[in-house]
CSV table of N, CA and C in Angstrom, one decimal:
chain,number,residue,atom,x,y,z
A,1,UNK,N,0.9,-1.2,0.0
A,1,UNK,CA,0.0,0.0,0.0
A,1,UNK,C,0.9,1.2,0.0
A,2,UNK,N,0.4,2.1,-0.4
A,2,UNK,CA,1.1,4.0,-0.9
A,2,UNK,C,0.3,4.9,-0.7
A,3,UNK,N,1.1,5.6,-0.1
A,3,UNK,CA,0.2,6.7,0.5
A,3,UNK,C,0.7,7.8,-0.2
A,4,UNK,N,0.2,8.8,-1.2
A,4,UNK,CA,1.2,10.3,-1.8
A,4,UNK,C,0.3,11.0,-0.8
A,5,UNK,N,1.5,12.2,-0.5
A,5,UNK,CA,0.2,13.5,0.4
A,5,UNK,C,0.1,14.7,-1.1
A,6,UNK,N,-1.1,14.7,-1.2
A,6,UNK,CA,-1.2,15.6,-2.0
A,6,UNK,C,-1.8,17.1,-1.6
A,7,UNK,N,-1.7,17.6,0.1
A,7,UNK,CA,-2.6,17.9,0.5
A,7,UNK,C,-2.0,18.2,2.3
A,8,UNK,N,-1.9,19.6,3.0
A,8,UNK,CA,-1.4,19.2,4.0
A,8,UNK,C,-0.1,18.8,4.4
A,9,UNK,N,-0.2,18.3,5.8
A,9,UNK,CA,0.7,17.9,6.4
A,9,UNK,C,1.1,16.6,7.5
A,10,UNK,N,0.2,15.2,7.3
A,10,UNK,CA,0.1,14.3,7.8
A,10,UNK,C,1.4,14.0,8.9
A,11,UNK,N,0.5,13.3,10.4
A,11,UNK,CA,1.5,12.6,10.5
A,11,UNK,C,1.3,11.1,10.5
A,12,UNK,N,2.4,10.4,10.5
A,12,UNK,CA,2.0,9.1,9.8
A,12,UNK,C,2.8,8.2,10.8
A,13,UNK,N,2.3,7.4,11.6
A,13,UNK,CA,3.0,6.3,12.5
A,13,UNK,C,3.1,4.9,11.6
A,14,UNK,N,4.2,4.2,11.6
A,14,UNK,CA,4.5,3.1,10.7
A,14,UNK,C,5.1,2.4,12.0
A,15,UNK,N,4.3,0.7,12.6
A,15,UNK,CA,5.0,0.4,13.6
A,15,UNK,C,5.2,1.6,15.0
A,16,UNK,N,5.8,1.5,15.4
A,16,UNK,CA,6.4,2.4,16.6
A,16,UNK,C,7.0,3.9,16.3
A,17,UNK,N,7.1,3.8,14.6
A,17,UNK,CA,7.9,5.4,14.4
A,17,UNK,C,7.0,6.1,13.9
A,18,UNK,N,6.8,7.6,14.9
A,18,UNK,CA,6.2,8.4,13.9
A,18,UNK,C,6.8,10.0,13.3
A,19,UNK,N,6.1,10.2,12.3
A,19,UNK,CA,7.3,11.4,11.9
A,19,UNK,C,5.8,12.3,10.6
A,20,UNK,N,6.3,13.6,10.8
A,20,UNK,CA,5.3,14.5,9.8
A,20,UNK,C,6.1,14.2,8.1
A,21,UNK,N,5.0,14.5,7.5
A,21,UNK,CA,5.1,14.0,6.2
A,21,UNK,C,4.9,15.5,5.2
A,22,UNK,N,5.0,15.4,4.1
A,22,UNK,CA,4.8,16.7,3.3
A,22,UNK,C,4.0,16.6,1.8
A,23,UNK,N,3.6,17.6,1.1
A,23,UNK,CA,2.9,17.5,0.2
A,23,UNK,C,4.3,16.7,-0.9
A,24,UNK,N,4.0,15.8,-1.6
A,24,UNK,CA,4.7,15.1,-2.7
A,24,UNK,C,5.4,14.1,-2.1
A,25,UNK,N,5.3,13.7,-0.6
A,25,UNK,CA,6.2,12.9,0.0
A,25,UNK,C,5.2,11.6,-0.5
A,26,UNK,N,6.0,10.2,-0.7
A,26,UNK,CA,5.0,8.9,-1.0
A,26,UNK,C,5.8,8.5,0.4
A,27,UNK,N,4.6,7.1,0.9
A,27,UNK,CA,4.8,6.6,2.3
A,27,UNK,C,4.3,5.5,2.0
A,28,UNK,N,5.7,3.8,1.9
A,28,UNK,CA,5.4,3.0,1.9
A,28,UNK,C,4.9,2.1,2.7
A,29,UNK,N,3.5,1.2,2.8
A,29,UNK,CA,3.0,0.6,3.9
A,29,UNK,C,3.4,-0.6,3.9
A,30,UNK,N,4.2,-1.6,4.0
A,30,UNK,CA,4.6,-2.8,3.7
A,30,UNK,C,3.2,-3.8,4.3
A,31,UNK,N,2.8,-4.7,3.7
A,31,UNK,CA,2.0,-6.1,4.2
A,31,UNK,C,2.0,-6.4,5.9
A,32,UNK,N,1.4,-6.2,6.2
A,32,UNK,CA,0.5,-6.0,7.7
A,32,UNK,C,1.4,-5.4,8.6
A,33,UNK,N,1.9,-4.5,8.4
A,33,UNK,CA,2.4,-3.3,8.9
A,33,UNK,C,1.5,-2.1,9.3
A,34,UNK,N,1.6,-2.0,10.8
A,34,UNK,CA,0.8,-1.3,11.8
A,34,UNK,C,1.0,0.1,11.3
A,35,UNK,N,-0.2,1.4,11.0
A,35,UNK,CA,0.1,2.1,10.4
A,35,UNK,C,-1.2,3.3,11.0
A,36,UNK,N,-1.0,4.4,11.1
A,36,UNK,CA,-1.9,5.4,11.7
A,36,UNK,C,-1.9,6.6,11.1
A,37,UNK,N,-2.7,7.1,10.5
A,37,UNK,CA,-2.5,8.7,10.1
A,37,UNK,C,-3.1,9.8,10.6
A,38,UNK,N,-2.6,10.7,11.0
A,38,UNK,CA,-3.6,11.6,11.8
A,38,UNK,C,-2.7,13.1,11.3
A,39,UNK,N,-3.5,14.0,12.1
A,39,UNK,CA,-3.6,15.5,11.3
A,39,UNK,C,-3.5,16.5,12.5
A,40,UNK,N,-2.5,17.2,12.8
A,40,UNK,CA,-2.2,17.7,14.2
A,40,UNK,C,-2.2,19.5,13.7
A,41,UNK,N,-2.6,20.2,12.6
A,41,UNK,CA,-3.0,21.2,12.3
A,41,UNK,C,-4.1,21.3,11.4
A,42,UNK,N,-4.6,22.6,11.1
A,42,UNK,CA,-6.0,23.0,10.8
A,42,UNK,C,-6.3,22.9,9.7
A,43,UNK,N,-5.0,22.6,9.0
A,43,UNK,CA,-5.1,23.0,7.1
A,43,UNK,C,-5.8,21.0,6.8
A,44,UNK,N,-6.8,21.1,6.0
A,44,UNK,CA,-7.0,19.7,5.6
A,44,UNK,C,-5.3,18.6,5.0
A,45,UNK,N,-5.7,17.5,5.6
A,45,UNK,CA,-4.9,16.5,4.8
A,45,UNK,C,-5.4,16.1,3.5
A,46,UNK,N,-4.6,15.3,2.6
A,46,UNK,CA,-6.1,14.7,1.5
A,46,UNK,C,-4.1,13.7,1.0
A,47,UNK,N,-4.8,12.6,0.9
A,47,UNK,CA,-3.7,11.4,0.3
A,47,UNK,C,-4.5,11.0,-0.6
A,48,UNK,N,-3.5,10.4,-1.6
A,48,UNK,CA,-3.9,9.1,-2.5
A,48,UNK,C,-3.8,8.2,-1.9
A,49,UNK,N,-4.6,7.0,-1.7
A,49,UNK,CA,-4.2,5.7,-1.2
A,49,UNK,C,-4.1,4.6,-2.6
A,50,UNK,N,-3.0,4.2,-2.7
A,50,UNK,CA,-3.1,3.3,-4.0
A,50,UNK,C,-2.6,1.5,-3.4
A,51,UNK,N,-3.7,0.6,-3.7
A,51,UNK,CA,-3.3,-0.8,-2.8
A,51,UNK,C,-2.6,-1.6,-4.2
A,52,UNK,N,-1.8,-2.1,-3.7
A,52,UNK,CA,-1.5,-3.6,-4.9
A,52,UNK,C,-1.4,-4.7,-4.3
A,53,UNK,N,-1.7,-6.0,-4.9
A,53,UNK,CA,-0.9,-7.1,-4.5
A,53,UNK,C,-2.7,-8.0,-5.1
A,54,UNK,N,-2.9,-9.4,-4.7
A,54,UNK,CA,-4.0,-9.8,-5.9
A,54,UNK,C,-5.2,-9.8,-5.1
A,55,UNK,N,-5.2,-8.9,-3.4
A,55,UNK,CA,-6.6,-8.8,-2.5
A,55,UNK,C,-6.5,-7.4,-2.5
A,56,UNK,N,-7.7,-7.3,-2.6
A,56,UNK,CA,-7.8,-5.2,-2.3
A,56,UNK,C,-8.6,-5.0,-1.4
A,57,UNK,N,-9.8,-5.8,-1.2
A,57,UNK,CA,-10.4,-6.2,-0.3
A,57,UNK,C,-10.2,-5.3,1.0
A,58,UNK,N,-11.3,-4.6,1.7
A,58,UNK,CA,-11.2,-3.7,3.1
A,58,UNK,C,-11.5,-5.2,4.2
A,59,UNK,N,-11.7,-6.0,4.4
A,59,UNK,CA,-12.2,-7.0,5.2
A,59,UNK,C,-11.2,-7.3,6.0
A,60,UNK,N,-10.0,-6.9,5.6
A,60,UNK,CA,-8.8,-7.9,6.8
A,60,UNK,C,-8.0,-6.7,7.4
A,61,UNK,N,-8.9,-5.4,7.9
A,61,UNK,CA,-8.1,-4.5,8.6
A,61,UNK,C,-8.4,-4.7,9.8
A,62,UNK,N,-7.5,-4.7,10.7
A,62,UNK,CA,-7.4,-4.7,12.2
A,62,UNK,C,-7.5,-3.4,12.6
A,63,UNK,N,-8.8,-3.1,13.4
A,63,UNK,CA,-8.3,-1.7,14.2
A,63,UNK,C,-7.4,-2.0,16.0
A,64,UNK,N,-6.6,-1.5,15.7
A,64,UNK,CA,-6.0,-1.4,17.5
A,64,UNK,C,-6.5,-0.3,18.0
A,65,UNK,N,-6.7,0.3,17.8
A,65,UNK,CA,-7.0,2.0,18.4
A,65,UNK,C,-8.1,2.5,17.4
A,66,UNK,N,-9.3,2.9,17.8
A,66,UNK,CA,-10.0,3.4,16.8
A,66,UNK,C,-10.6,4.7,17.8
A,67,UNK,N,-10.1,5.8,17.4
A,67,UNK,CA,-11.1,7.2,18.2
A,67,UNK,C,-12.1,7.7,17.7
A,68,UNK,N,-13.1,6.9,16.4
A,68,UNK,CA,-13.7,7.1,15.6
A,68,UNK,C,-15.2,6.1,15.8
A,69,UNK,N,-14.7,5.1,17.0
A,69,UNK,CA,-15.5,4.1,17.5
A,69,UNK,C,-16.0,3.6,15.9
A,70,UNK,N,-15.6,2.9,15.1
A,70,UNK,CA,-16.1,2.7,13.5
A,70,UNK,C,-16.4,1.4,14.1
A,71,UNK,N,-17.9,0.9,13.7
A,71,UNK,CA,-18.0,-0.3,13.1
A,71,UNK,C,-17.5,-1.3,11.9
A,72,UNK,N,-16.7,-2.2,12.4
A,72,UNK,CA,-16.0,-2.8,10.6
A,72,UNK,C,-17.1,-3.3,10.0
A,73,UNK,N,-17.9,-4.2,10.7
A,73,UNK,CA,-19.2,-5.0,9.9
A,73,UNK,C,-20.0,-3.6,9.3
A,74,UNK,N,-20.2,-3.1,9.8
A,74,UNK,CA,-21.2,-1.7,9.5
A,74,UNK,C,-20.4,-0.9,7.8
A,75,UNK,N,-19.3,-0.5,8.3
A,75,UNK,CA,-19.0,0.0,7.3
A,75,UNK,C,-17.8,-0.6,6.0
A,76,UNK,N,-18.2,-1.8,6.1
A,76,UNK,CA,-18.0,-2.9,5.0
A,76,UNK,C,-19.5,-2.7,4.6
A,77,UNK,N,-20.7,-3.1,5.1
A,77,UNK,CA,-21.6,-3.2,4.6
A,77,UNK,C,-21.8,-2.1,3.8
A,78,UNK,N,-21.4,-0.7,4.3
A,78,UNK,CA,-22.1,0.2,3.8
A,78,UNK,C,-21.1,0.7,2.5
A,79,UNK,N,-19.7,0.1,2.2
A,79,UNK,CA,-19.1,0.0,1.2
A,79,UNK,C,-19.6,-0.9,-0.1
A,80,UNK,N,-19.9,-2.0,0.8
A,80,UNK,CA,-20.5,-2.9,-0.4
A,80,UNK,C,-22.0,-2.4,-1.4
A,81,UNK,N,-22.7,-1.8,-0.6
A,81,UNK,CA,-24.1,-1.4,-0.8
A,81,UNK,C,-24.1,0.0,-1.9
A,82,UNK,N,-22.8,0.8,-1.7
A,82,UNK,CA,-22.7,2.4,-2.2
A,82,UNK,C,-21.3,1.7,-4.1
A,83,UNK,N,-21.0,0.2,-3.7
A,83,UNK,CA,-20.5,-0.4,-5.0
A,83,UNK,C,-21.3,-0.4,-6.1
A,84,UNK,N,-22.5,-1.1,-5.0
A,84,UNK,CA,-23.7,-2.0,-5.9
A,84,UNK,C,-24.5,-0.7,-6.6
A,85,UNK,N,-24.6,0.1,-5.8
A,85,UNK,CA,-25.7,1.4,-6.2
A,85,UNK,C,-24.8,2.1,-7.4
A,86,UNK,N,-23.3,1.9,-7.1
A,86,UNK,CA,-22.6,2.6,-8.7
A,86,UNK,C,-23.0,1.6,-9.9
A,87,UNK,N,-22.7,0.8,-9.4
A,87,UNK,CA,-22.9,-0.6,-10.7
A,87,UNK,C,-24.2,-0.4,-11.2
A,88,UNK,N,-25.5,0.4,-10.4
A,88,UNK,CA,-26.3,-0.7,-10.8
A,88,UNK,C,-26.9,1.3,-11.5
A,89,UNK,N,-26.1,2.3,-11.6
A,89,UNK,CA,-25.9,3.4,-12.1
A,89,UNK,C,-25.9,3.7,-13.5
């Protein structure tokens, strides 16, 4: 997974290290590599997220920390449902 900032000034935890990022900086996520992004000024963030490899699939994310209290089942469903409604567009 890749992350470009196009936008902002993220900071990005990979594992245990964290560090601020910049507009045109790319941030490699390696395969189940613990990974957090957050926004510690006022100006919006905005990334590209670009996935490879032959699952793209949202189903196999682990939250450890979530401050967003997100449902996964909830909003997998509500991904799948906003697919179907493009498809069926």
């Amino acid at each position: 997974e890749y992350w470009l900032v196009v936008a902002g000034n993220p900071t990005v935890e990979l594992d245990q290290t964290k560090r601020e990022y910049f507009i045109g900086d790319l941030i490699t996520i390696q395969p189940n590599q613990k990974h957090r992004l957050s926004n510690q000024f006022t100006d919006p963030v905005v990334i590209v997220e670009v996935q490879t490899g032959s699952y793209l699939g949202e189903d196999d994310i682990t939250r450890y920390e979530d401050d967003y209290n997100r449902d996964d089942a909830k909003e997998m469903e509500n991904i799948m449902q906003q697919m179907k409604d493009q498809s069926n567009a």
